[in-house]
Short mmCIF file of C-alpha atoms and ligand atoms in Angstrom, two decimals:
data_model
loop_
_atom_site.label_atom_id
_atom_site.label_comp_id
_atom_site.label_asym_id
_atom_site.label_seq_id
_atom_site.Cartn_x
_atom_site.Cartn_y
_atom_site.Cartn_z
CA MET A 338 13.37 -14.11 -13.92
CA ILE A 339 16.58 -13.76 -11.92
CA ILE A 340 16.14 -14.18 -8.16
CA VAL A 341 18.65 -12.27 -6.04
CA LYS A 342 19.06 -12.43 -2.27
CA TYR A 343 21.93 -10.02 -1.68
CA LYS A 344 22.16 -6.26 -2.19
CA THR A 345 25.63 -6.40 -3.78
CA ALA A 346 24.50 -9.06 -6.26
CA LEU A 347 21.46 -7.01 -7.29
CA GLN A 348 23.60 -3.90 -7.72
CA GLN A 349 26.04 -5.83 -9.91
CA TYR A 350 23.26 -7.16 -12.12
CA LEU A 351 21.74 -3.70 -12.52
CA LYS A 352 25.12 -2.09 -13.17
CA LYS A 353 25.84 -4.60 -15.94
CA LEU A 354 22.62 -3.84 -17.83
CA PRO A 355 23.33 -2.55 -21.33
CA SER A 356 22.77 1.21 -21.62
CA SER A 357 19.77 0.60 -23.91
CA PHE A 358 18.16 -1.22 -20.94
CA ASN A 359 18.53 1.52 -18.40
CA LYS A 360 14.91 2.43 -17.65
CA VAL A 361 14.11 0.43 -14.54
CA GLY A 362 10.64 0.11 -13.02
CA PHE A 363 10.42 -1.03 -9.41
CA VAL A 364 7.52 -2.70 -7.58
CA PRO A 365 8.17 -3.24 -3.83
CA THR A 366 5.93 -5.81 -2.13
CA MET A 367 5.66 -7.93 0.99
CA GLY A 368 4.72 -11.01 -1.04
CA ALA A 369 1.48 -13.03 -0.93
CA LEU A 370 1.03 -11.57 -4.38
CA HIS A 371 -2.35 -11.01 -6.00
CA GLU A 372 -3.68 -9.35 -9.14
CA GLY A 373 -3.14 -5.91 -7.57
CA HIS A 374 0.62 -6.50 -7.42
CA ILE A 375 0.70 -8.14 -10.84
CA SER A 376 -1.15 -5.19 -12.38
CA LEU A 377 1.74 -2.99 -11.16
CA ILE A 378 4.26 -5.33 -12.82
CA HIS A 379 2.28 -5.02 -16.08
CA LEU A 380 2.14 -1.24 -15.70
CA ALA A 381 5.90 -1.12 -15.08
CA LYS A 382 6.62 -3.33 -18.10
CA LYS A 383 4.73 -1.00 -20.44
CA GLU A 384 7.22 1.85 -20.24
CA HIS A 385 10.35 0.33 -18.71
CA ASP A 386 13.11 -1.87 -20.10
CA VAL A 387 13.65 -3.77 -16.87
CA VAL A 388 11.25 -4.55 -14.02
CA VAL A 389 12.46 -5.29 -10.51
CA CYS A 390 10.11 -6.59 -7.82
CA SER A 391 11.06 -7.02 -4.17
CA ILE A 392 9.43 -9.34 -1.67
CA PHE A 393 10.32 -8.47 1.90
CA VAL A 394 8.03 -8.68 4.91
CA ASN A 395 9.37 -5.57 6.57
CA PRO A 396 9.38 -5.99 10.38
CA THR A 397 9.79 -2.28 11.18
CA GLN A 398 6.39 -1.38 9.72
CA PHE A 399 4.43 -3.81 11.89
CA ASN A 400 3.28 -2.21 15.12
CA ASN A 401 1.50 -5.46 16.03
CA SER A 402 3.71 -8.57 16.41
CA ASN A 403 0.74 -10.89 15.87
CA ASP A 404 0.05 -9.24 12.50
CA LEU A 405 3.70 -9.77 11.51
CA ALA A 406 3.69 -13.41 12.66
CA LYS A 407 0.49 -14.11 10.72
CA TYR A 408 1.42 -12.23 7.55
CA PRO A 409 0.85 -14.72 4.71
CA VAL A 410 3.93 -16.13 2.97
CA THR A 411 3.39 -17.84 -0.42
CA ILE A 412 6.81 -17.56 -2.01
CA GLU A 413 6.55 -20.44 -4.55
CA ALA A 414 3.26 -19.12 -5.92
CA ASP A 415 4.66 -15.55 -5.92
CA ILE A 416 7.66 -16.61 -8.03
CA GLU A 417 5.33 -18.34 -10.48
CA LYS A 418 3.10 -15.25 -10.80
CA LEU A 419 6.05 -12.89 -11.30
CA THR A 420 7.58 -15.20 -13.92
CA GLN A 421 4.26 -15.35 -15.79
CA ALA A 422 3.99 -11.55 -15.64
CA GLY A 423 7.45 -11.16 -17.20
CA CYS A 424 9.20 -9.62 -14.19
CA ASP A 425 12.98 -9.53 -14.79
CA PHE A 426 14.43 -9.50 -11.27
CA LEU A 427 13.04 -10.58 -7.92
CA PHE A 428 14.92 -9.23 -4.92
CA LEU A 429 14.28 -11.54 -1.97
CA PRO A 430 16.48 -10.47 0.95
CA ALA A 431 16.58 -11.87 4.48
CA VAL A 432 15.94 -9.52 7.42
CA ASP A 433 19.68 -9.15 8.25
CA GLU A 434 20.43 -8.11 4.69
CA MET A 435 18.09 -5.12 4.95
CA TYR A 436 18.70 -4.46 8.66
CA PRO A 437 22.33 -5.28 9.41
CA PRO A 438 22.92 -5.60 13.17
CA ASN A 439 24.27 -2.34 14.71
CA GLU A 440 22.81 -0.16 11.97
CA THR A 441 20.61 2.65 13.31
CA ASN A 442 17.36 3.34 11.50
CA LYS A 443 16.76 6.79 10.02
CA HIS A 444 13.91 9.01 11.15
CA TYR A 445 11.79 10.87 8.58
CA GLU A 446 10.08 14.22 9.07
CA LEU A 447 6.68 13.40 7.64
CA GLY A 448 4.62 16.01 9.45
CA TYR A 449 0.81 15.97 9.51
CA ILE A 450 0.38 13.03 7.14
CA GLU A 451 2.00 10.68 9.68
CA THR A 452 -0.24 11.75 12.56
CA ILE A 453 -3.65 10.83 11.11
CA LEU A 454 -5.62 7.73 10.11
CA GLU A 455 -3.14 4.83 9.62
CA GLY A 456 -0.44 6.93 11.28
CA PHE A 457 -2.62 7.43 14.35
CA TYR A 458 -3.85 3.84 14.63
CA ARG A 459 -0.50 2.24 13.73
CA PRO A 460 2.15 4.34 15.50
CA GLY A 461 5.56 4.00 13.86
CA HIS A 462 4.12 2.21 10.82
CA PHE A 463 4.97 4.90 8.29
CA GLN A 464 8.48 5.37 9.69
CA GLY A 465 9.02 1.65 9.03
CA VAL A 466 7.58 1.95 5.52
CA CYS A 467 9.86 4.92 4.73
CA ILE A 468 12.94 3.18 6.16
CA ILE A 469 12.53 0.16 3.89
CA VAL A 470 11.34 1.97 0.76
CA ASP A 471 14.19 4.48 1.08
CA LYS A 472 16.72 1.61 1.37
CA LEU A 473 15.19 -0.23 -1.59
CA LEU A 474 15.11 2.89 -3.78
CA ALA A 475 18.74 3.68 -2.94
CA LEU A 476 19.64 0.13 -3.97
CA VAL A 477 17.58 -0.27 -7.15
CA GLN A 478 17.73 3.39 -8.25
CA PRO A 479 14.74 2.97 -10.53
CA HIS A 480 13.35 5.48 -12.96
CA THR A 481 9.85 4.84 -11.56
CA LEU A 482 8.44 3.42 -8.34
CA PHE A 483 5.04 1.72 -8.64
CA LEU A 484 2.56 1.64 -5.74
CA GLY A 485 -1.12 0.72 -5.45
CA ARG A 486 -3.84 3.25 -4.59
CA LYS A 487 -5.41 0.84 -2.12
CA ASP A 488 -2.79 2.13 0.34
CA TYR A 489 -3.80 5.72 -0.32
CA GLN A 490 -2.08 7.31 2.66
CA GLN A 491 1.04 5.18 2.15
CA CYS A 492 1.35 6.58 -1.39
CA MET A 493 1.24 10.14 0.01
CA VAL A 494 3.76 9.34 2.75
CA ILE A 495 6.21 7.73 0.34
CA GLN A 496 5.81 10.61 -2.09
CA LYS A 497 6.70 12.99 0.75
CA MET A 498 9.76 10.94 1.72
CA MET A 499 10.84 10.84 -1.94
CA THR A 500 10.68 14.62 -2.42
CA THR A 501 13.77 14.95 -0.25
CA ALA A 502 15.41 11.50 -0.34
CA HIS A 503 14.83 10.54 -4.02
CA PRO A 504 13.68 13.64 -5.92
CA ASN A 505 14.58 12.16 -9.33
CA ILE A 506 12.51 9.00 -9.02
CA HIS A 507 8.99 9.15 -10.46
CA LEU A 508 6.03 7.71 -8.60
CA THR A 509 3.25 5.97 -10.52
CA ILE A 510 0.14 4.96 -8.60
CA GLY A 511 -1.87 2.04 -9.97
CA ASP A 512 -5.62 1.65 -9.47
CA THR A 513 -6.99 -0.54 -6.71
CA ILE A 514 -7.75 -3.94 -8.19
CA ARG A 515 -10.94 -5.53 -6.88
CA GLU A 516 -12.42 -9.00 -6.81
CA LYS A 517 -15.53 -9.42 -9.03
CA ASP A 518 -17.76 -8.65 -6.02
CA GLY A 519 -15.88 -5.42 -5.20
CA LEU A 520 -13.58 -6.48 -2.37
CA ALA A 521 -10.22 -4.70 -2.75
CA MET A 522 -7.47 -7.26 -3.33
CA SER A 523 -5.15 -7.53 -0.35
CA SER A 524 -2.68 -10.10 0.93
CA ARG A 525 -4.56 -10.04 4.24
CA ASN A 526 -7.74 -11.34 2.51
CA MET A 527 -6.07 -14.78 2.63
CA ARG A 528 -6.63 -14.73 6.39
CA LEU A 529 -10.42 -14.41 6.09
CA ASN A 530 -12.57 -17.51 6.63
CA ALA A 531 -15.63 -18.12 4.43
CA THR A 532 -18.01 -16.17 6.69
CA GLU A 533 -15.59 -13.26 7.06
CA ARG A 534 -15.00 -13.21 3.30
CA LEU A 535 -18.72 -12.51 2.80
CA GLN A 536 -18.76 -9.90 5.57
CA ALA A 537 -15.69 -8.25 3.99
CA LEU A 538 -17.91 -6.95 1.18
CA LYS A 539 -19.53 -4.55 3.63
CA ILE A 540 -16.40 -2.37 3.46
CA ILE A 541 -16.92 -1.45 -0.19
CA GLU A 542 -20.67 -1.20 0.41
CA ALA A 543 -20.04 1.40 3.13
CA LEU A 544 -17.72 3.37 0.83
CA GLN A 545 -20.15 3.20 -2.08
CA TYR A 546 -22.93 4.38 0.22
CA ILE A 547 -20.85 7.47 1.02
CA GLN A 548 -20.08 7.97 -2.68
CA GLN A 549 -23.79 7.83 -3.58
CA GLN A 550 -25.12 9.86 -0.66
CA ILE A 551 -22.55 12.65 -0.35
CA LYS A 552 -24.03 16.13 -0.79
CA PRO A 553 -22.65 19.62 -0.23
CA GLY A 554 -22.85 20.60 3.44
CA ASN A 555 -22.11 18.74 6.65
CA VAL A 556 -20.83 15.18 6.15
CA THR A 557 -20.72 14.09 9.82
CA LEU A 558 -24.01 12.17 9.70
CA LEU A 559 -22.92 10.28 6.59
CA LYS A 560 -19.72 9.16 8.32
CA LYS A 561 -21.74 8.07 11.36
CA GLN A 562 -24.18 6.10 9.20
CA ALA A 563 -21.36 4.30 7.40
CA THR A 564 -19.63 3.52 10.72
CA LEU A 565 -22.86 2.15 12.22
CA PHE A 566 -23.44 0.06 9.10
CA LEU A 567 -20.04 -1.62 9.56
CA GLU A 568 -20.49 -2.03 13.32
CA ASN A 569 -23.89 -3.67 12.74
CA ASN A 570 -22.16 -6.07 10.37
CA GLY A 571 -19.64 -7.28 12.93
CA TYR A 572 -16.78 -4.83 12.44
CA LYS A 573 -14.68 -2.94 14.95
CA VAL A 574 -14.08 0.32 13.10
CA ASP A 575 -10.79 2.20 13.52
CA TYR A 576 -11.94 5.04 11.28
CA ILE A 577 -14.16 6.09 8.42
CA GLU A 578 -12.96 9.46 7.19
CA ILE A 579 -13.99 11.82 4.43
CA ALA A 580 -10.98 13.94 3.56
CA ALA A 581 -9.53 16.25 0.93
CA ALA A 582 -8.04 13.92 -1.69
CA SER A 583 -4.82 15.93 -2.05
CA THR A 584 -4.01 16.55 1.64
CA LEU A 585 -6.06 14.06 3.69
CA GLN A 586 -7.33 16.94 5.85
CA PRO A 587 -10.73 15.79 7.19
CA VAL A 588 -13.65 17.64 5.63
CA LEU A 589 -16.67 18.41 7.83
CA GLU A 590 -18.50 20.86 5.56
CA TRP A 591 -18.16 20.00 1.88
CA ASP A 592 -18.35 22.81 -0.70
CA ALA A 593 -18.85 20.34 -3.59
CA LYS A 594 -15.63 21.61 -5.13
CA VAL A 595 -12.75 20.07 -3.21
CA PRO A 596 -12.12 16.53 -4.53
CA LEU A 597 -12.64 14.06 -1.70
CA VAL A 598 -11.56 10.60 -0.74
CA ALA A 599 -13.40 8.36 1.71
CA LEU A 600 -11.13 6.01 3.68
CA VAL A 601 -11.87 3.14 6.01
CA ALA A 602 -9.95 0.83 8.33
CA ALA A 603 -11.84 -1.79 10.30
CA TYR A 604 -11.28 -5.14 11.96
CA LEU A 605 -13.17 -8.29 11.07
CA ASN A 606 -12.21 -10.34 14.12
CA GLU A 607 -8.38 -10.44 13.88
CA VAL A 608 -8.03 -9.18 10.32
CA ARG A 609 -7.69 -5.46 9.72
CA LEU A 610 -9.00 -4.35 6.33
CA ILE A 611 -8.44 -0.96 4.69
CA ASP A 612 -9.95 0.53 1.56
CA ASN A 613 -10.75 3.90 0.00
CA ILE A 614 -12.80 5.43 -2.77
CA ILE A 615 -12.45 8.72 -4.62
CA LEU A 616 -15.57 10.90 -4.34
CA LYS A 617 -15.88 12.99 -7.47
CA SER A 618 -16.42 16.72 -7.05
CA VAL A 619 -19.69 18.01 -8.55
CA GLY A 620 -18.67 21.65 -8.99
O1 LIG B 1304 2.58 -1.86 0.60
C1 LIG B 1304 3.43 -2.71 0.96
O2 LIG B 1304 3.36 -3.89 0.61
C2 LIG B 1304 4.57 -2.26 1.84
O3 LIG B 1304 4.17 -1.28 2.73
C3 LIG B 1304 5.82 -1.82 1.06
C4 LIG B 1304 5.55 -0.58 0.22
C5 LIG B 1304 6.29 -2.97 0.14
C6 LIG B 1304 6.95 -1.50 2.04
O4 LIG B 1304 7.27 -2.59 2.82
#
């Protein structure tokens, strides 16, 4: 695997690829890699000649400086995992390389999708995500961008940004990869102590409860029950929402036809966990 720190160097490498190697798959990450990220590298390798991964802890998407300061960094282990997975290029820029001093950040018209859930609880977060992903896509110019479904709303936001900024790049969304006990893999899981790691399971339990109990009609009580369940297990809940899977519009009365997604964000002490589950339609 070739490790590149500078934009110009990466561009030169990619430009020099033989024309038979021109289908590039791109997996952007913030490092602290786990099986979820590696599954995207494997997915990218299946149908692409070249796989590029980036590791960049993007400061503009952190609305909480403590979260940024405590974001796990495990670069040696990340390089080992990417090498094992057969990744071809790792782009590892410094902050100044992606945010040159005096450069003004773009603003993206994201509409409704930016105002709800993660957008509401983390103001500015999705602008920061779009700024960096737009810059990385412009640099790598991949055939396909690979993202994980664990960040459900992020996938929708990036897709929206891409429709105008990168209409020719495909988006492939990989499944959420879970630990054996059901916890969604996340770099932030590294921050959980042993007690919190056990409590963390309650997130998927709450989502599975919704998945099992959902019936046509009003879903407000179900949301309340799931919220109470997490609160009784030591969580501070930002939201539990049941929404239309294709728009993220909250659903209050379900007609059993519209495909739904249940989404959660909740704090276990200092660590904020998010997860989601698709609720199959029955009609
Ligand atoms: O999901 C992430 O790790 C980040 O939000 C991303 C897409 C790499 C942008 O910084």
